[in-house]
mmCIF file of C-alpha atoms in Angstrom:
data_model
loop_
_atom_site.group_PDB
_atom_site.id
_atom_site.type_symbol
_atom_site.label_atom_id
_atom_site.label_comp_id
_atom_site.label_asym_id
_atom_site.label_seq_id
_atom_site.Cartn_x
_atom_site.Cartn_y
_atom_site.Cartn_z
ATOM 1 C CA UNK S 136 -1.781 36.134 16.848
ATOM 2 C CA UNK S 137 1.768 34.867 17.384
ATOM 3 C CA UNK S 138 2.210 33.602 13.784
ATOM 4 C CA UNK S 139 1.359 37.070 12.442
ATOM 5 C CA UNK S 140 3.752 38.628 14.925
ATOM 6 C CA UNK S 141 6.584 36.360 13.816
ATOM 7 C CA UNK S 142 5.876 37.173 10.159
ATOM 8 C CA UNK S 143 5.767 40.934 10.672
ATOM 9 C CA UNK S 144 8.975 41.327 12.658
ATOM 10 C CA UNK S 145 12.169 42.252 10.776
ATOM 11 C CA UNK S 146 15.054 39.827 10.892
ATOM 12 C CA UNK S 147 17.058 42.022 13.285
ATOM 13 C CA UNK S 148 14.206 42.010 15.800
ATOM 14 C CA UNK S 149 14.165 38.211 15.780
ATOM 15 C CA UNK S 150 17.839 37.798 16.637
ATOM 16 C CA UNK S 151 17.116 37.272 20.361
ATOM 17 C CA UNK S 152 14.851 34.351 19.437
ATOM 18 C CA UNK S 153 17.164 31.450 18.775
ATOM 19 C CA UNK S 154 16.098 29.408 15.746
ATOM 20 C CA UNK S 155 13.846 32.137 14.315
ATOM 21 C CA UNK S 156 13.904 32.876 10.580
ATOM 22 C CA UNK S 157 12.127 35.367 8.329
ATOM 23 C CA UNK S 158 11.916 35.172 4.536
ATOM 24 C CA UNK S 159 9.671 36.512 1.838
ATOM 25 C CA UNK S 160 9.078 37.365 -1.791
ATOM 26 C CA UNK S 161 7.659 40.165 -3.923
ATOM 27 C CA UNK S 162 6.555 39.860 -7.539
ATOM 28 C CA UNK S 163 5.018 42.181 -10.109
ATOM 29 C CA UNK S 164 3.528 40.921 -13.337
ATOM 30 C CA UNK S 165 2.325 42.305 -16.650
ATOM 31 C CA UNK S 166 -0.397 40.373 -18.520
ATOM 32 C CA UNK S 167 -1.496 41.066 -22.103
ATOM 33 C CA UNK S 168 -4.264 38.971 -23.674
ATOM 34 C CA UNK S 169 -6.374 38.822 -26.805
ATOM 35 C CA UNK S 170 -10.078 38.084 -26.681
ATOM 36 C CA UNK S 171 -10.491 37.452 -22.942
ATOM 37 C CA UNK S 172 -9.550 39.116 -19.662
ATOM 38 C CA UNK S 173 -7.057 37.698 -17.174
ATOM 39 C CA UNK S 174 -6.065 39.440 -13.930
ATOM 40 C CA UNK S 175 -7.787 42.722 -14.730
ATOM 41 C CA UNK S 176 -8.215 44.601 -18.003
ATOM 42 C CA UNK S 177 -5.538 42.705 -19.880
ATOM 43 C CA UNK S 178 -7.036 43.145 -23.358
ATOM 44 C CA UNK S 179 -6.513 46.889 -23.719
ATOM 45 C CA UNK S 180 -2.804 47.574 -23.439
ATOM 46 C CA UNK S 181 -2.195 44.917 -20.823
ATOM 47 C CA UNK S 182 -2.718 44.747 -17.059
ATOM 48 C CA UNK S 183 -0.378 45.367 -14.131
ATOM 49 C CA UNK S 184 -2.974 44.013 -11.702
ATOM 50 C CA UNK S 185 -0.877 40.992 -10.795
ATOM 51 C CA UNK S 186 1.079 41.671 -7.612
ATOM 52 C CA UNK S 187 2.054 39.328 -4.799
ATOM 53 C CA UNK S 188 3.858 39.881 -1.499
ATOM 54 C CA UNK S 189 4.535 37.078 0.953
ATOM 55 C CA UNK S 190 6.336 37.213 4.296
ATOM 56 C CA UNK S 191 6.933 33.987 6.194
ATOM 57 C CA UNK S 192 8.576 33.176 9.471
ATOM 58 C CA UNK S 193 9.399 30.168 11.611
ATOM 59 C CA UNK S 194 10.545 29.800 15.198
ATOM 60 C CA UNK S 195 11.771 26.575 16.777
ATOM 61 C CA UNK S 196 10.411 26.700 20.297
ATOM 62 C CA UNK S 197 11.782 23.266 21.237
ATOM 63 C CA UNK S 198 13.860 20.671 19.346
ATOM 64 C CA UNK S 199 10.631 18.878 18.404
ATOM 65 C CA UNK S 200 8.267 21.877 18.186
ATOM 66 C CA UNK S 201 8.229 24.677 15.615
ATOM 67 C CA UNK S 202 5.774 27.456 14.780
ATOM 68 C CA UNK S 203 5.500 28.634 11.160
ATOM 69 C CA UNK S 204 3.343 31.184 9.365
ATOM 70 C CA UNK S 205 3.031 33.188 6.175
ATOM 71 C CA UNK S 206 1.039 36.304 5.433
ATOM 72 C CA UNK S 207 0.100 36.882 1.791
ATOM 73 C CA UNK S 208 -1.008 40.003 -0.071
ATOM 74 C CA UNK S 209 -2.306 39.504 -3.590
ATOM 75 C CA UNK S 210 -3.795 41.654 -6.321
ATOM 76 C CA UNK S 211 -5.101 39.697 -9.298
ATOM 77 C CA UNK S 212 -7.985 41.274 -11.181
ATOM 78 C CA UNK S 213 -11.679 41.622 -10.408
ATOM 79 C CA UNK S 214 -12.639 40.359 -6.963
ATOM 80 C CA UNK S 215 -8.994 40.190 -5.886
ATOM 81 C CA UNK S 216 -8.058 43.862 -5.797
ATOM 82 C CA UNK S 217 -6.451 43.757 -2.341
ATOM 83 C CA UNK S 218 -6.547 40.225 -0.926
ATOM 84 C CA UNK S 219 -4.872 39.797 2.446
ATOM 85 C CA UNK S 220 -4.833 36.433 4.170
ATOM 86 C CA UNK S 221 -3.006 34.215 6.580
ATOM 87 C CA UNK S 222 -1.762 31.759 4.001
ATOM 88 C CA UNK S 223 -0.641 29.295 6.647
ATOM 89 C CA UNK S 224 0.026 29.339 10.374
ATOM 90 C CA UNK S 225 0.576 26.140 12.329
ATOM 91 C CA UNK S 226 2.363 24.334 15.125
ATOM 92 C CA UNK S 227 4.602 21.545 13.843
ATOM 93 C CA UNK S 228 5.352 18.766 16.320
ATOM 94 C CA UNK S 229 7.857 16.054 15.323
ATOM 95 C CA UNK S 230 7.983 13.328 18.007
ATOM 96 C CA UNK S 231 10.209 11.069 15.890
ATOM 97 C CA UNK S 232 13.032 12.108 13.588
ATOM 98 C CA UNK S 233 16.175 10.159 12.715
ATOM 99 C CA UNK S 234 18.203 9.185 9.648
ATOM 100 C CA UNK S 235 15.569 6.717 8.449
ATOM 101 C CA UNK S 236 12.202 7.898 9.717
ATOM 102 C CA UNK S 237 10.302 11.126 10.411
ATOM 103 C CA UNK S 238 6.807 11.363 11.911
ATOM 104 C CA UNK S 239 4.964 14.551 12.760
ATOM 105 C CA UNK S 240 1.745 16.539 12.883
ATOM 106 C CA UNK S 241 0.827 20.112 11.961
ATOM 107 C CA UNK S 242 -2.104 21.864 13.612
ATOM 108 C CA UNK S 243 -3.611 25.171 12.506
ATOM 109 C CA UNK S 244 -3.953 26.580 9.017
ATOM 110 C CA UNK S 245 -2.024 24.151 6.843
ATOM 111 C CA UNK S 246 -1.096 24.096 3.154
ATOM 112 C CA UNK S 247 -2.881 21.443 1.104
ATOM 113 C CA UNK S 248 -0.308 19.064 -0.490
ATOM 114 C CA UNK S 249 -1.913 18.690 -3.911
ATOM 115 C CA UNK S 250 0.310 17.345 -6.665
ATOM 116 C CA UNK S 251 3.807 18.722 -7.168
ATOM 117 C CA UNK S 252 3.301 22.481 -6.925
ATOM 118 C CA UNK S 253 0.279 23.446 -4.836
ATOM 119 C CA UNK S 254 2.006 23.794 -1.463
ATOM 120 C CA UNK S 255 4.331 26.476 -2.900
ATOM 121 C CA UNK S 256 2.231 27.744 -5.811
ATOM 122 C CA UNK S 257 2.461 31.420 -4.778
ATOM 123 C CA UNK S 258 6.264 31.445 -4.415
ATOM 124 C CA UNK S 259 7.583 32.527 -7.857
ATOM 125 C CA UNK S 260 11.021 30.887 -7.519
ATOM 126 C CA UNK S 261 9.452 27.428 -7.056
ATOM 127 C CA UNK S 262 7.328 27.533 -10.226
ATOM 128 C CA UNK S 263 8.432 26.582 -13.754
ATOM 129 C CA UNK S 264 6.156 29.230 -15.304
ATOM 130 C CA UNK S 265 4.285 32.383 -14.285
ATOM 131 C CA UNK S 266 0.962 30.583 -14.681
ATOM 132 C CA UNK S 267 0.993 27.021 -13.422
ATOM 133 C CA UNK S 268 -0.792 24.449 -15.626
ATOM 134 C CA UNK S 269 -4.381 25.577 -15.259
ATOM 135 C CA UNK S 270 -5.763 22.104 -15.918
ATOM 136 C CA UNK S 271 -4.521 21.120 -12.442
ATOM 137 C CA UNK S 272 -3.834 24.326 -10.488
ATOM 138 C CA UNK S 273 -6.871 26.488 -11.255
ATOM 139 C CA UNK S 274 -6.752 30.216 -10.605
ATOM 140 C CA UNK S 275 -10.558 30.308 -10.681
ATOM 141 C CA UNK S 276 -10.793 27.993 -7.661
ATOM 142 C CA UNK S 277 -7.534 28.832 -5.858
ATOM 143 C CA UNK S 278 -9.496 29.701 -2.684
ATOM 144 C CA UNK S 279 -10.620 26.065 -2.507
ATOM 145 C CA UNK S 280 -7.128 24.628 -2.877
ATOM 146 C CA UNK S 281 -4.555 26.823 -1.140
ATOM 147 C CA UNK S 282 -4.799 26.049 2.556
ATOM 148 C CA UNK S 283 -7.319 25.027 5.201
ATOM 149 C CA UNK S 284 -7.859 24.925 8.941
ATOM 150 C CA UNK S 285 -7.275 21.533 10.533
ATOM 151 C CA UNK S 286 -4.566 18.975 11.128
ATOM 152 C CA UNK S 287 -2.022 17.313 8.858
ATOM 153 C CA UNK S 288 -0.222 14.092 9.798
ATOM 154 C CA UNK S 289 2.960 13.407 7.852
ATOM 155 C CA UNK S 290 5.766 10.887 7.713
ATOM 156 C CA UNK S 291 8.793 9.965 5.631
ATOM 157 C CA UNK S 292 10.860 6.793 5.369
ATOM 158 C CA UNK S 293 14.334 7.050 3.814
ATOM 159 C CA UNK S 294 16.242 4.075 2.380
ATOM 160 C CA UNK S 295 18.804 3.236 -0.311
ATOM 161 C CA UNK S 296 16.045 2.300 -2.761
ATOM 162 C CA UNK S 297 14.309 5.675 -2.303
ATOM 163 C CA UNK S 298 12.241 7.806 0.018
ATOM 164 C CA UNK S 299 8.521 7.397 0.659
ATOM 165 C CA UNK S 300 6.529 10.249 2.210
ATOM 166 C CA UNK S 301 2.863 10.378 3.171
ATOM 167 C CA UNK S 302 0.472 13.144 4.248
ATOM 168 C CA UNK S 303 -3.024 12.798 5.622
ATOM 169 C CA UNK S 304 -5.169 15.765 6.619
ATOM 170 C CA UNK S 305 -8.579 16.512 8.096
ATOM 171 C CA UNK S 306 -9.681 20.072 7.462
ATOM 172 C CA UNK S 307 -12.445 22.628 7.126
ATOM 173 C CA UNK S 308 -12.214 24.817 4.063
ATOM 174 C CA UNK S 309 -13.053 28.502 3.748
ATOM 175 C CA UNK S 310 -15.152 28.373 0.586
ATOM 176 C CA UNK S 311 -17.649 31.238 0.869
ATOM 177 C CA UNK S 312 -16.574 33.595 -1.912
ATOM 178 C CA UNK S 313 -18.208 34.853 -5.090
ATOM 179 C CA UNK S 314 -15.566 33.199 -7.258
ATOM 180 C CA UNK S 315 -15.953 29.823 -5.504
ATOM 181 C CA UNK S 316 -19.740 30.058 -5.891
ATOM 182 C CA UNK S 317 -19.450 30.746 -9.628
ATOM 183 C CA UNK S 318 -16.801 28.067 -10.141
ATOM 184 C CA UNK S 319 -18.907 25.355 -8.485
ATOM 185 C CA UNK S 320 -22.465 26.204 -9.567
ATOM 186 C CA UNK S 321 -22.059 28.439 -12.585
ATOM 187 C CA UNK S 322 -24.277 31.454 -13.246
ATOM 188 C CA UNK S 323 -27.993 31.795 -12.555
ATOM 189 C CA UNK S 324 -29.618 31.532 -15.988
ATOM 190 C CA UNK S 325 -32.146 34.236 -15.074
ATOM 191 C CA UNK S 326 -29.930 36.897 -13.495
ATOM 192 C CA UNK S 327 -26.580 35.982 -15.053
ATOM 193 C CA UNK S 328 -25.019 36.366 -11.592
ATOM 194 C CA UNK S 329 -23.948 33.895 -8.920
ATOM 195 C CA UNK S 330 -26.702 32.081 -7.054
ATOM 196 C CA UNK S 331 -27.826 34.012 -3.920
ATOM 197 C CA UNK S 332 -26.512 32.165 -0.901
ATOM 198 C CA UNK S 333 -23.248 30.881 0.491
ATOM 199 C CA UNK S 334 -21.097 27.782 0.092
ATOM 200 C CA UNK S 335 -20.210 26.387 3.536
ATOM 201 C CA UNK S 336 -17.582 23.784 4.389
ATOM 202 C CA UNK S 337 -18.069 20.401 6.033
ATOM 203 C CA UNK S 338 -15.291 18.104 7.338
ATOM 204 C CA UNK S 339 -13.034 17.190 4.400
ATOM 205 C CA UNK S 340 -10.017 14.952 3.880
ATOM 206 C CA UNK S 341 -6.802 14.840 1.850
ATOM 207 C CA UNK S 342 -4.041 12.256 1.424
ATOM 208 C CA UNK S 343 -0.873 12.214 -0.648
ATOM 209 C CA UNK S 344 1.729 9.486 -1.181
ATOM 210 C CA UNK S 345 5.085 10.359 -2.781
ATOM 211 C CA UNK S 346 8.082 8.276 -3.867
ATOM 212 C CA UNK S 347 11.452 9.872 -4.621
ATOM 213 C CA UNK S 348 14.714 8.329 -5.773
ATOM 214 C CA UNK S 349 18.064 9.747 -6.925
ATOM 215 C CA UNK S 350 20.036 7.511 -9.290
ATOM 216 C CA UNK S 351 23.803 7.139 -9.633
ATOM 217 C CA UNK S 352 23.986 9.814 -12.338
ATOM 218 C CA UNK S 353 22.259 12.373 -10.105
ATOM 219 C CA UNK S 354 18.869 12.158 -11.809
ATOM 220 C CA UNK S 355 15.898 12.531 -9.501
ATOM 221 C CA UNK S 356 12.585 10.677 -9.960
ATOM 222 C CA UNK S 357 9.391 11.737 -8.176
ATOM 223 C CA UNK S 358 6.070 9.872 -8.335
ATOM 224 C CA UNK S 359 2.937 10.830 -6.445
ATOM 225 C CA UNK S 360 -0.775 10.194 -5.894
ATOM 226 C CA UNK S 361 -3.082 12.736 -4.248
ATOM 227 C CA UNK S 362 -6.688 12.124 -3.224
ATOM 228 C CA UNK S 363 -9.182 14.654 -1.839
ATOM 229 C CA UNK S 364 -12.679 14.310 -0.416
ATOM 230 C CA UNK S 365 -14.011 17.870 -0.184
ATOM 231 C CA UNK S 366 -17.462 18.262 1.353
ATOM 232 C CA UNK S 367 -19.551 21.435 1.379
ATOM 233 C CA UNK S 368 -23.182 22.522 1.391
ATOM 234 C CA UNK S 369 -25.052 25.462 -0.114
ATOM 235 C CA UNK S 370 -27.040 27.682 2.231
ATOM 236 C CA UNK S 371 -29.676 29.536 0.145
ATOM 237 C CA UNK S 372 -30.317 33.198 0.844
ATOM 238 C CA UNK S 373 -33.920 33.474 -0.336
ATOM 239 C CA UNK S 374 -36.903 32.022 1.579
ATOM 240 C CA UNK S 375 -38.267 28.809 0.097
ATOM 241 C CA UNK S 376 -41.404 30.581 -1.171
ATOM 242 C CA UNK S 377 -39.314 32.939 -3.345
ATOM 243 C CA UNK S 378 -36.954 30.392 -4.884
ATOM 244 C CA UNK S 379 -39.338 29.381 -7.668
ATOM 245 C CA UNK S 380 -41.654 31.898 -9.388
ATOM 246 C CA UNK S 381 -43.749 30.138 -11.995
ATOM 247 C CA UNK S 382 -41.206 27.974 -13.789
ATOM 248 C CA UNK S 383 -38.327 30.364 -13.230
ATOM 249 C CA UNK S 384 -35.797 29.368 -10.567
ATOM 250 C CA UNK S 385 -34.147 32.285 -8.749
ATOM 251 C CA UNK S 386 -32.282 30.274 -6.131
ATOM 252 C CA UNK S 387 -31.009 26.804 -5.356
ATOM 253 C CA UNK S 388 -32.406 24.533 -2.708
ATOM 254 C CA UNK S 389 -30.189 23.689 0.244
ATOM 255 C CA UNK S 390 -27.973 20.887 -1.024
ATOM 256 C CA UNK S 391 -24.652 19.093 -0.684
ATOM 257 C CA UNK S 392 -21.625 19.408 -2.923
ATOM 258 C CA UNK S 393 -18.847 16.801 -2.947
ATOM 259 C CA UNK S 394 -15.592 17.108 -4.886
ATOM 260 C CA UNK S 395 -13.461 13.958 -5.177
ATOM 261 C CA UNK S 396 -10.388 14.384 -7.402
ATOM 262 C CA UNK S 397 -7.429 12.058 -7.912
ATOM 263 C CA UNK S 398 -4.076 13.463 -9.044
ATOM 264 C CA UNK S 399 -1.256 11.361 -10.486
ATOM 265 C CA UNK S 400 2.142 13.083 -10.695
ATOM 266 C CA UNK S 401 5.485 12.141 -12.252
ATOM 267 C CA UNK S 402 8.706 14.100 -12.655
ATOM 268 C CA UNK S 403 12.265 13.264 -13.692
ATOM 269 C CA UNK S 404 14.976 15.877 -13.224
ATOM 270 C CA UNK S 405 18.465 15.560 -14.704
ATOM 271 C CA UNK S 406 21.370 17.997 -14.561
ATOM 272 C CA UNK S 407 20.138 20.291 -17.338
ATOM 273 C CA UNK S 408 16.590 19.181 -18.085
ATOM 274 C CA UNK S 409 13.398 17.891 -16.536
ATOM 275 C CA UNK S 410 10.205 16.236 -17.734
ATOM 276 C CA UNK S 411 6.984 16.595 -15.730
ATOM 277 C CA UNK S 412 3.462 15.309 -16.203
ATOM 278 C CA UNK S 413 0.304 15.243 -14.087
ATOM 279 C CA UNK S 414 -3.145 13.767 -14.671
ATOM 280 C CA UNK S 415 -6.349 14.524 -12.760
ATOM 281 C CA UNK S 416 -9.680 12.735 -12.642
ATOM 282 C CA UNK S 417 -12.383 14.771 -10.863
ATOM 283 C CA UNK S 418 -15.792 13.644 -9.596
ATOM 284 C CA UNK S 419 -18.324 16.341 -8.706
ATOM 285 C CA UNK S 420 -21.573 15.362 -6.979
ATOM 286 C CA UNK S 421 -24.556 17.717 -6.549
ATOM 287 C CA UNK S 422 -27.407 16.454 -4.327
ATOM 288 C CA UNK S 423 -30.502 18.140 -2.925
ATOM 289 C CA UNK S 424 -30.412 21.276 -5.096
ATOM 290 C CA UNK S 425 -33.289 20.312 -7.342
ATOM 291 C CA UNK S 426 -33.433 19.679 -11.067
ATOM 292 C CA UNK S 427 -31.408 20.204 -13.219
ATOM 293 C CA UNK S 428 -28.601 20.988 -10.773
ATOM 294 C CA UNK S 429 -28.591 17.525 -9.141
ATOM 295 C CA UNK S 430 -26.128 15.451 -11.112
ATOM 296 C CA UNK S 431 -22.687 13.842 -11.181
ATOM 297 C CA UNK S 432 -19.977 15.239 -13.446
ATOM 298 C CA UNK S 433 -16.645 13.540 -14.156
ATOM 299 C CA UNK S 434 -13.915 15.927 -15.259
ATOM 300 C CA UNK S 435 -10.489 15.134 -16.655
ATOM 301 C CA UNK S 436 -7.275 17.068 -17.257
ATOM 302 C CA UNK S 437 -3.554 16.592 -17.798
ATOM 303 C CA UNK S 438 -0.362 18.298 -18.904
ATOM 304 C CA UNK S 439 3.107 17.407 -20.147
ATOM 305 C CA UNK S 440 5.966 19.835 -19.537
ATOM 306 C CA UNK S 441 9.656 19.971 -20.350
ATOM 307 C CA UNK S 442 12.336 22.363 -19.127
ATOM 308 C CA UNK S 443 15.903 22.811 -20.322
ATOM 309 C CA UNK S 444 18.727 24.852 -18.777
ATOM 310 C CA UNK S 445 20.293 26.784 -21.668
ATOM 311 C CA UNK S 446 22.985 28.331 -19.469
ATOM 312 C CA UNK S 447 23.597 28.660 -15.715
ATOM 313 C CA UNK S 448 21.152 31.605 -15.491
ATOM 314 C CA UNK S 449 18.768 30.759 -18.363
ATOM 315 C CA UNK S 450 15.992 28.162 -18.491
ATOM 316 C CA UNK S 451 13.445 27.413 -21.223
ATOM 317 C CA UNK S 452 10.109 25.661 -20.774
ATOM 318 C CA UNK S 453 7.466 24.193 -23.075
ATOM 319 C CA UNK S 454 4.110 22.660 -22.075
ATOM 320 C CA UNK S 455 0.861 21.287 -23.451
ATOM 321 C CA UNK S 456 -2.063 21.534 -21.060
ATOM 322 C CA UNK S 457 -5.572 20.020 -21.521
ATOM 323 C CA UNK S 458 -8.767 20.492 -19.467
ATOM 324 C CA UNK S 459 -12.255 19.000 -19.885
ATOM 325 C CA UNK S 460 -15.061 19.977 -17.505
ATOM 326 C CA UNK S 461 -16.955 16.789 -18.478
ATOM 327 C CA UNK S 462 -15.028 13.839 -19.885
ATOM 328 C CA UNK S 463 -18.287 12.421 -21.327
ATOM 329 C CA UNK S 464 -18.996 15.672 -23.209
ATOM 330 C CA UNK S 465 -15.569 16.996 -24.158
ATOM 331 C CA UNK S 466 -16.950 19.289 -26.827
ATOM 332 C CA UNK S 467 -19.409 20.997 -24.453
ATOM 333 C CA UNK S 468 -22.473 20.162 -26.549
ATOM 334 C CA UNK S 469 -24.678 19.753 -23.454
ATOM 335 C CA UNK S 470 -24.436 23.479 -22.625
ATOM 336 C CA UNK S 471 -24.828 24.804 -26.180
ATOM 337 C CA UNK S 472 -28.316 26.166 -25.459
ATOM 338 C CA UNK S 473 -27.150 28.466 -22.649
ATOM 339 C CA UNK S 474 -23.464 29.282 -23.234
ATOM 340 C CA UNK S 475 -20.642 28.734 -25.729
ATOM 341 C CA UNK S 476 -19.483 25.141 -25.963
ATOM 342 C CA UNK S 477 -15.846 26.207 -25.571
ATOM 343 C CA UNK S 478 -16.477 27.178 -21.913
ATOM 344 C CA UNK S 479 -16.276 23.452 -21.129
ATOM 345 C CA UNK S 480 -12.699 22.818 -22.266
ATOM 346 C CA UNK S 481 -9.289 24.447 -22.690
ATOM 347 C CA UNK S 482 -6.143 23.402 -24.560
ATOM 348 C CA UNK S 483 -3.053 25.491 -23.875
ATOM 349 C CA UNK S 484 0.326 25.513 -25.640
ATOM 350 C CA UNK S 485 2.935 27.368 -23.557
ATOM 351 C CA UNK S 486 6.557 28.406 -24.139
ATOM 352 C CA UNK S 487 8.617 30.490 -21.750
ATOM 353 C CA UNK S 488 12.011 31.731 -20.594
ATOM 354 C CA UNK S 489 13.423 32.330 -17.120
ATOM 355 C CA UNK S 490 16.467 34.489 -16.357
ATOM 356 C CA UNK S 491 17.991 34.419 -12.875
ATOM 357 C CA UNK S 492 19.489 37.914 -12.803
ATOM 358 C CA UNK S 493 20.932 37.280 -9.345
ATOM 359 C CA UNK S 494 20.228 34.545 -6.780
ATOM 360 C CA UNK S 495 17.520 36.840 -5.359
ATOM 361 C CA UNK S 496 16.140 38.499 -8.509
ATOM 362 C CA UNK S 497 14.382 36.652 -11.345
ATOM 363 C CA UNK S 498 12.716 37.631 -14.619
ATOM 364 C CA UNK S 499 10.221 35.343 -16.389
ATOM 365 C CA UNK S 500 8.351 35.694 -19.651
ATOM 366 C CA UNK S 501 5.955 33.340 -21.444
ATOM 367 C CA UNK S 502 3.443 33.012 -24.269
ATOM 368 C CA UNK S 503 0.257 30.916 -24.299
ATOM 369 C CA UNK S 504 -1.911 29.947 -27.248
ATOM 370 C CA UNK S 505 -5.230 28.802 -25.806
ATOM 371 C CA UNK S 506 -8.215 27.065 -27.395
ATOM 372 C CA UNK S 507 -11.240 27.239 -25.066
ATOM 373 C CA UNK S 508 -12.066 29.112 -21.855
ATOM 374 C CA UNK S 509 -12.725 26.256 -19.417
ATOM 375 C CA UNK S 510 -10.402 27.614 -16.713
ATOM 376 C CA UNK S 511 -10.890 31.337 -17.368
ATOM 377 C CA UNK S 512 -11.636 33.321 -14.131
ATOM 378 C CA UNK S 513 -15.378 34.152 -14.213
ATOM 379 C CA UNK S 514 -15.124 37.446 -12.300
ATOM 380 C CA UNK S 515 -12.813 38.894 -14.960
ATOM 381 C CA UNK S 516 -15.229 37.700 -17.676
ATOM 382 C CA UNK S 517 -18.816 38.225 -16.443
ATOM 383 C CA UNK S 518 -20.491 37.311 -19.754
ATOM 384 C CA UNK S 519 -19.254 33.987 -21.259
ATOM 385 C CA UNK S 520 -20.969 34.874 -24.547
ATOM 386 C CA UNK S 521 -18.549 37.771 -25.044
ATOM 387 C CA UNK S 522 -15.440 35.630 -24.680
ATOM 388 C CA UNK S 523 -13.436 34.179 -27.562
ATOM 389 C CA UNK S 524 -12.590 30.560 -28.245
ATOM 390 C CA UNK S 525 -9.034 31.056 -29.543
ATOM 391 C CA UNK S 526 -6.933 33.562 -27.624
ATOM 392 C CA UNK S 527 -3.405 34.450 -26.560
ATOM 393 C CA UNK S 528 -1.598 35.330 -23.332
ATOM 394 C CA UNK S 529 1.713 37.171 -23.046
ATOM 395 C CA UNK S 530 3.083 37.517 -19.512
ATOM 396 C CA UNK S 531 6.151 38.999 -17.828
ATOM 397 C CA UNK S 532 6.998 38.645 -14.121
ATOM 398 C CA UNK S 533 9.777 40.241 -12.074
ATOM 399 C CA UNK S 534 10.336 38.566 -8.679
ATOM 400 C CA UNK S 535 12.533 39.259 -5.670
ATOM 401 C CA UNK S 536 13.129 37.075 -2.622
ATOM 402 C CA UNK S 537 14.693 37.799 0.726
#
């Protein structure tokens, strides 16, 4: 309750609380696509159904103890018409902090430190583009990756040769949503809908190791490795006697789902340019669901991105982004009998511009040329057979921070 109270109070009301801060952001986007839908009805004249509002606050109760929270409102197409959530809310205790070493723990709802961008993926001013590289930071499974309830241990060691930081978390993930169900299991071949039942979390783990060094010319190098062990199980809705009628399966058996990705991140930032790349190897295990659902799938994805500051207020970006649902079947031939092969991959060329109108107001625009629909949100596109292989995205975003 207290985190929400801190977030909702105006800055003037927090003045009596020494060390309290309130910040936030508001963004409104316009999305126009060809062939497929993204964040609402984007094919017919474009969609304005991409709105985000975040208000965050922090209050230092003691020199070593701080409380932080953020409330998030989001509108982003079908199934996300008016999402409201506690994005994060935790107690941060730092028993050791000096010039060389910091050690601490966060307890509550914590952000998951995946790669370079996940912890701040909803804050427009921290992102190089309106849409982050979808091969790594999926919109279709954002509920599985944003934040979780648990504890996060963290530490940082600072030295002349560079800084090393580490995070390790134990958490329980809120995964029971229609989009998460579709993203993990796909559609029921009989009904064309999600499988009746719910995806429930089990204890899961995350770790990230980062190295950062600033050279004599001011260039900054960042290298990182992130590992996740996400455990969940499927709780079927139908009684066992109704799950199989003849040879037609209407429901899954109760089974376990394990997601074990590895992310490798690298970024070099100079005065006027930066080069960023990330690679992900994903292992998905399905056990106990019955044939043909029981299987192991190894996915793979990566991107390479460059930014260049054209002027103090202007920045350009270019990126190539690649996603394969199954690295052993990159063309999607294994699913050809039930859905288009291009649902199993996506290759995205992106170019964009950013204009910082003022320090608090920013305008972004970008164009994507996409081959494949592997990361396309399923709720916006209920019938994969009616999607198109080659399609375009044009996006504009106006953002304000306070």
